[in-house]
mmCIF file of C-alpha atoms and ligand atoms in Angstrom:
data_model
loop_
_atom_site.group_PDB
_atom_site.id
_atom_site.type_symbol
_atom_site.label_atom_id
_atom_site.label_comp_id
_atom_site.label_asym_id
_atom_site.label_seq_id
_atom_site.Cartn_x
_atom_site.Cartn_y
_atom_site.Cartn_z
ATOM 1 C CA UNK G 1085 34.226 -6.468 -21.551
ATOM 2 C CA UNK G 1086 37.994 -4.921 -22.199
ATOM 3 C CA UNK G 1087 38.922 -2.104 -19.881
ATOM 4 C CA UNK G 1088 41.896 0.190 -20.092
ATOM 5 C CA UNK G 1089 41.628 0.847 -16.497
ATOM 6 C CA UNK G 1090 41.854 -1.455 -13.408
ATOM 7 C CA UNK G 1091 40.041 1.550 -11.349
ATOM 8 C CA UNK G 1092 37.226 1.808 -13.696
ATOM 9 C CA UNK G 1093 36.698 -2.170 -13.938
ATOM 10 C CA UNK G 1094 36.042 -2.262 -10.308
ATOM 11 C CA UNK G 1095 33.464 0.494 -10.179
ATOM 12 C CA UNK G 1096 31.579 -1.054 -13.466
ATOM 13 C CA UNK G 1097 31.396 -4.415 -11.813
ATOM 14 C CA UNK G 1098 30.407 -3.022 -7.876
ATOM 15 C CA UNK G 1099 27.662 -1.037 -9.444
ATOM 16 C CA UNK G 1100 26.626 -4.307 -11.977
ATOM 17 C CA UNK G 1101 25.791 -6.250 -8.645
ATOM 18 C CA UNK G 1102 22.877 -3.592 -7.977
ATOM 19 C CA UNK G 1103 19.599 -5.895 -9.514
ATOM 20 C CA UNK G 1104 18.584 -4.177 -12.758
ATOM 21 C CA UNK G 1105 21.743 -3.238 -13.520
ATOM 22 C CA UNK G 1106 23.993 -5.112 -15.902
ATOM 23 C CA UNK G 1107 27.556 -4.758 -17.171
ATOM 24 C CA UNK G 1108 26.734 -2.247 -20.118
ATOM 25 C CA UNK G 1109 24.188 -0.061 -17.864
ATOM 26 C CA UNK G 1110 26.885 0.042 -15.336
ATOM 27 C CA UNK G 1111 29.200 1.512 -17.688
ATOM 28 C CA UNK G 1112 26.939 3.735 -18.410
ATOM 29 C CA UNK G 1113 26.417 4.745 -15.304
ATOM 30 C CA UNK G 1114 30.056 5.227 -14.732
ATOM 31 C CA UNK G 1115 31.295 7.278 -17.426
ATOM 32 C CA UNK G 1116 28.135 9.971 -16.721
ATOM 33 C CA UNK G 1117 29.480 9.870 -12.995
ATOM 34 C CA UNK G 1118 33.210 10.988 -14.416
ATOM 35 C CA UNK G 1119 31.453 13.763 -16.388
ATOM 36 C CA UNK G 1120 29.748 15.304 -13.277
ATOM 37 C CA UNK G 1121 31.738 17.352 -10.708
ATOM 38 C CA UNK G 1122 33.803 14.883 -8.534
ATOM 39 C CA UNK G 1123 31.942 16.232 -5.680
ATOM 40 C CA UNK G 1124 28.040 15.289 -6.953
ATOM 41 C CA UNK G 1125 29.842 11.111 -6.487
ATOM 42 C CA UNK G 1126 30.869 12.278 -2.975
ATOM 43 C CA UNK G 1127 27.496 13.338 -2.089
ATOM 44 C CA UNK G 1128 26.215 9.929 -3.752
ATOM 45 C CA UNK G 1129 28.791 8.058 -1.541
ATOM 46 C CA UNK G 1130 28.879 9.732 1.651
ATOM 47 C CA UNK G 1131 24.994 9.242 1.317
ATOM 48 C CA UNK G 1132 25.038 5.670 1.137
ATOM 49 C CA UNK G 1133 27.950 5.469 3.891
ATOM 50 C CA UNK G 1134 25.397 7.043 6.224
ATOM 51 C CA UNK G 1135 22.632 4.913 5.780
ATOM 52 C CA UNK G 1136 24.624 1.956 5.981
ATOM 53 C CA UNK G 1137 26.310 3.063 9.007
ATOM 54 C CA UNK G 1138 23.626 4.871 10.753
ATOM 55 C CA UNK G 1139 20.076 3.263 10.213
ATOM 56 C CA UNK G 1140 18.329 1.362 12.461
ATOM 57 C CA UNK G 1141 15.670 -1.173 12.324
ATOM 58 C CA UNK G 1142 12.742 -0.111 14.902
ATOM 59 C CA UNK G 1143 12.838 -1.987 17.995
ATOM 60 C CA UNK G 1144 9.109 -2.675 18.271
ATOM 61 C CA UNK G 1145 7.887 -2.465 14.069
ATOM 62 C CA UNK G 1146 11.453 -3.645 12.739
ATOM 63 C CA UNK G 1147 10.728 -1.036 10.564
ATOM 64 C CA UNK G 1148 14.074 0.829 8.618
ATOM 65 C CA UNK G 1149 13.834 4.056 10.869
ATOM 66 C CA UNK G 1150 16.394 6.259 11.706
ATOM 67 C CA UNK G 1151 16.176 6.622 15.682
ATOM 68 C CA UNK G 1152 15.470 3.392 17.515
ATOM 69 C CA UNK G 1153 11.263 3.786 17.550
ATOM 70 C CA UNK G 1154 10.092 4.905 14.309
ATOM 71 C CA UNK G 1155 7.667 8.145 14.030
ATOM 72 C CA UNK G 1156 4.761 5.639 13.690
ATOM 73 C CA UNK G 1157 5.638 3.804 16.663
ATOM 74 C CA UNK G 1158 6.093 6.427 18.492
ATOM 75 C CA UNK G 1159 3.371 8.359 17.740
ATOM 76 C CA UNK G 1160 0.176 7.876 20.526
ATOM 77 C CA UNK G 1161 -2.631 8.670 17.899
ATOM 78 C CA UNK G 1162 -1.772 5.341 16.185
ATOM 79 C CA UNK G 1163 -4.285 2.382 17.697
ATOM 80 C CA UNK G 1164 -1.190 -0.116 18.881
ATOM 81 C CA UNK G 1165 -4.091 -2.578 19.295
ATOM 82 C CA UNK G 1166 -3.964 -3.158 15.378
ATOM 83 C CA UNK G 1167 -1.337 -4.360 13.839
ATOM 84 C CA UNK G 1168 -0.639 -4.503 9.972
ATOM 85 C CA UNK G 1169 1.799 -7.567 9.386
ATOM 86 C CA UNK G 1170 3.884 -7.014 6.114
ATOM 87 C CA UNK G 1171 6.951 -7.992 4.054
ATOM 88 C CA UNK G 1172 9.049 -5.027 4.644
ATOM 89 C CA UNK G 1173 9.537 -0.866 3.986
ATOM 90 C CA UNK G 1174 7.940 -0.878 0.713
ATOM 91 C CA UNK G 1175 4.428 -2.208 2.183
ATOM 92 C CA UNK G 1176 4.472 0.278 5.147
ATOM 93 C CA UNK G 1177 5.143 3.009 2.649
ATOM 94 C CA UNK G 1178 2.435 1.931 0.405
ATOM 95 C CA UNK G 1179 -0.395 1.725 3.075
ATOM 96 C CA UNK G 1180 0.737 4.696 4.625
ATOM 97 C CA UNK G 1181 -0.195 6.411 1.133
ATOM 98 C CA UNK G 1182 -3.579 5.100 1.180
ATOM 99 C CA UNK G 1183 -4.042 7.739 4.496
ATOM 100 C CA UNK G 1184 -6.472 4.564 5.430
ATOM 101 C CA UNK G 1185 -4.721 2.688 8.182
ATOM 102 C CA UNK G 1186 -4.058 3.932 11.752
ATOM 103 C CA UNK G 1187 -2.718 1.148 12.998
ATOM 104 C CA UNK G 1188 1.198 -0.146 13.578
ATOM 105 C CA UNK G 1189 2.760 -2.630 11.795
ATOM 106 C CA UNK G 1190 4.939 -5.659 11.684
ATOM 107 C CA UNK G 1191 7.869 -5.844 9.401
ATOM 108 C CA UNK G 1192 8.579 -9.601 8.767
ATOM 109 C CA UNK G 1193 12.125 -8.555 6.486
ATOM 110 C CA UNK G 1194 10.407 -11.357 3.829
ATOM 111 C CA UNK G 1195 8.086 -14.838 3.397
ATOM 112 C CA UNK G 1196 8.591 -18.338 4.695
ATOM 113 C CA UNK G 1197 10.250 -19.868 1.660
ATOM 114 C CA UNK G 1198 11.617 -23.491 2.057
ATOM 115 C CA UNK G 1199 12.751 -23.249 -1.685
ATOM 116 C CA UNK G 1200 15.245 -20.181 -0.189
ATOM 117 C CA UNK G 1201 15.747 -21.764 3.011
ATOM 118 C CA UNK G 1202 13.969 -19.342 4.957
ATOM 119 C CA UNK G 1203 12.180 -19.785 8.116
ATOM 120 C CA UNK G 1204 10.450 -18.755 10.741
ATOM 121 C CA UNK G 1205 13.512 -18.071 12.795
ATOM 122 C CA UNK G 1206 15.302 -15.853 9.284
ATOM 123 C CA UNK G 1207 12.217 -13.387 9.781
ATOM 124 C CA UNK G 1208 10.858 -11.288 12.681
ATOM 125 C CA UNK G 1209 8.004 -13.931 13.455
ATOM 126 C CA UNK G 1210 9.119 -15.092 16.878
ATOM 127 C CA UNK G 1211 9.153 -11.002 18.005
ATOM 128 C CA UNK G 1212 5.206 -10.734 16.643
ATOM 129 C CA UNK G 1213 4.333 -13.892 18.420
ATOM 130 C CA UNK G 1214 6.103 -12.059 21.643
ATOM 131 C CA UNK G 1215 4.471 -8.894 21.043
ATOM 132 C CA UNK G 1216 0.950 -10.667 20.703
ATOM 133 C CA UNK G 1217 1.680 -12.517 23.896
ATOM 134 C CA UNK G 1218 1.938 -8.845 25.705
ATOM 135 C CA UNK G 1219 -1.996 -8.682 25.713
ATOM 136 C CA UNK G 1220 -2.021 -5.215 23.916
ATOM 137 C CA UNK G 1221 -2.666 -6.273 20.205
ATOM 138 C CA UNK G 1222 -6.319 -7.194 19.770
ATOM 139 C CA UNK G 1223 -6.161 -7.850 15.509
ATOM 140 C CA UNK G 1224 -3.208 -8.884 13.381
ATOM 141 C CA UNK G 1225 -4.099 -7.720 9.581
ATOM 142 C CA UNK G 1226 -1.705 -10.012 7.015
ATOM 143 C CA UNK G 1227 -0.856 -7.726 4.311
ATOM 144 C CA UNK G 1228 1.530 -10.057 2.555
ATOM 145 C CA UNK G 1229 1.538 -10.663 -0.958
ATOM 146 C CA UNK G 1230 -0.668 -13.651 -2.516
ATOM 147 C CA UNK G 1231 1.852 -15.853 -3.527
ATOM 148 C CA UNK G 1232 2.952 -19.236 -2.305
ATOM 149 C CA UNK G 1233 5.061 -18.002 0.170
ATOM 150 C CA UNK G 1234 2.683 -15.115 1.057
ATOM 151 C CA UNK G 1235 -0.139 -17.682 2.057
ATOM 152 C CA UNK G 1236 2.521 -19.708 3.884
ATOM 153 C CA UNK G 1237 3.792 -17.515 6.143
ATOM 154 C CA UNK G 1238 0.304 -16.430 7.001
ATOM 155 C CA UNK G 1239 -0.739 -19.711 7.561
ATOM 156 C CA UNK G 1240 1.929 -20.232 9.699
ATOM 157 C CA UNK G 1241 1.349 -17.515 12.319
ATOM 158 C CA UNK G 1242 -2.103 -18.151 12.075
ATOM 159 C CA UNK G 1243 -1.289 -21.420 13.545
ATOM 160 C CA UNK G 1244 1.225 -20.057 15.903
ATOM 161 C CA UNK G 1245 -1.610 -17.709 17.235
ATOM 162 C CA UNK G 1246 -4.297 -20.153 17.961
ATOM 163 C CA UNK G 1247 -6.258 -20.030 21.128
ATOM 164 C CA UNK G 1248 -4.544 -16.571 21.444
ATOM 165 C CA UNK G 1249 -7.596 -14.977 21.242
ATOM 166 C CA UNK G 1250 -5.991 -12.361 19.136
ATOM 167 C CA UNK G 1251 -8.396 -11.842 15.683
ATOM 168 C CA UNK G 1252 -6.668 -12.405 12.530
ATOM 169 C CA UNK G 1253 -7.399 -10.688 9.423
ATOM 170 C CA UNK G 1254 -6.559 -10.680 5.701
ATOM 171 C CA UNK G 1255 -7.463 -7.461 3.442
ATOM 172 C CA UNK G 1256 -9.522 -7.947 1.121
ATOM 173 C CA UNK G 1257 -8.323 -9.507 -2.361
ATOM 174 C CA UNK G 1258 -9.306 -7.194 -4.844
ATOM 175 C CA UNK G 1259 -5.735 -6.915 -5.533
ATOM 176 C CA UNK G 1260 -5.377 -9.944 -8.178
ATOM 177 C CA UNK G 1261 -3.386 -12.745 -7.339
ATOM 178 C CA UNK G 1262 0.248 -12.474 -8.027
ATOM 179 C CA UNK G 1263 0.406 -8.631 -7.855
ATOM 180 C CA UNK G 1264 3.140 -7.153 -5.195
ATOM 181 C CA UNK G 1265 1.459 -4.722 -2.726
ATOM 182 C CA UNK G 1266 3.868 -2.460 -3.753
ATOM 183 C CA UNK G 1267 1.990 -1.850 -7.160
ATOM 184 C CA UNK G 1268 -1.434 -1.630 -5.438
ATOM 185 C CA UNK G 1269 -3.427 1.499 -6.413
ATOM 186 C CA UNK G 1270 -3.875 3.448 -3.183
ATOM 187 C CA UNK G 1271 -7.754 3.365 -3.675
ATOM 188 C CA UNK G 1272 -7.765 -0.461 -4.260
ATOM 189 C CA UNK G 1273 -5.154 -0.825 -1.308
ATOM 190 C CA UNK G 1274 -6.782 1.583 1.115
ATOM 191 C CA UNK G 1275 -10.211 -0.184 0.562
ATOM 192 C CA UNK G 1276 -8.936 -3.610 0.656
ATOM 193 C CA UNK G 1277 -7.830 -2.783 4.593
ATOM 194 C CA UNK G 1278 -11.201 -1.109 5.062
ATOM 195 C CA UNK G 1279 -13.093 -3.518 4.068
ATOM 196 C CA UNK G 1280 -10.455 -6.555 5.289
ATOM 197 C CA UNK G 1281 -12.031 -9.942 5.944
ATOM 198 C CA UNK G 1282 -11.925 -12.302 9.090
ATOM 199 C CA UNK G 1283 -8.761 -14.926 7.636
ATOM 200 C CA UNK G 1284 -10.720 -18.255 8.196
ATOM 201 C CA UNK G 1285 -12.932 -16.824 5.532
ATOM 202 C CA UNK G 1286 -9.913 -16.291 3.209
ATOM 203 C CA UNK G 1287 -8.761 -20.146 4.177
ATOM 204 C CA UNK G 1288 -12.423 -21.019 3.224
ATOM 205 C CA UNK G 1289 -12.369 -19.409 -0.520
ATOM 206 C CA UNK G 1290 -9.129 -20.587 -1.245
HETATM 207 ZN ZN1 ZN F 1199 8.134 1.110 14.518
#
């Protein structure tokens, strides 16, 4: 791609490194920017400035919050003996939906992947298995994805929590293999936690 302009080069390839977004959408992208009042990209950028300079990750859920417990931490109608154990934002947002769960949750910021080089140590692991060894949570739900690296990682604190007397939990698969939780239905999703099943049984059918 030619440009007559250094300035609007760089903006066309920053915005091409979004995912989704390649080299002709970018332009695109771009040019309707110039069209709209300069102020409507200040908004845009002073917006993303902010959140990345002033979000924070919860200190208990790891949630993306914007004071240091997030509202479902923090609020005492939520059972803190329960906690939901999921990939990240997107998960929490989607149970939330289902108006089924009043539990916390755990954000793990991804999956054991040995392909990616990710481990336990990458993801918030070692601060569940620290929370669990505080006595208050009495059931860890996985809520991870069914892929590979889904069952891994739930395999893995599984093992971690052995003899921890903690009960572990999987919700139910009628989502079909493969899907993302993100794409759940919130009927399927919010009856899958219902009606969740011990995770040795899930180890069993699998
Ligand atoms: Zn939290």
């Amino acid at each position: 791609m030619e440009f007559s302009s250094k300035l609007l080069e760089n903006a066309v390839y920053e915005m091409s490194q979004l995912p989704g977004i390649g080299k002709r959408t970018a332009l695109r992208l771009v040019l309707h920017m110039l069209k709209q009042p300069s102020e409507q990209t200040m908004r845009l950028t002073n917006s993303l400035q902010h959140l990345r300079n002033d979000i924070k990750f919860c200190s208990n859920c790891h949630n993306i919050s914007d004071v240091a417990l997030c509202e479902i931490c923090a609020n005492p109608k939520r059972d803190e003996s329960l906690v939901c154990v999921v990939e990240d934002i997107r998960d929490v947002m989607a149970i939330e939906n289902t108006g089924q769960y009043k539990g916390l949750y755990h954000v793990l910021g991804g999956k054991i992947s040995p392909m990616e080089g990710i481990g336990p140590q990458n993801l918030t692991i070692p601060s569940l298995l620290n929370k669990v060894k505080e006595g208050i949570v009495k059931e860890l739900i996985f809520a991870l994805s069914s892929t590979m690296e889904g069952d891994t990682t739930n395999f893995y604190i599984y093992k971690q929590l052995e003899g921890s007397g903690v009960k572990t939990s999987t919700i139910a698969r009628g989502i079909s293999v493969g899907d993302e939780l993100e794409y759940a239905d919130e009927i399927t999703l919010g009856r899958s936690i219902v009606n969740r099943i011990p995770f040795e049984n899930s180890l069993k059918s699998s």
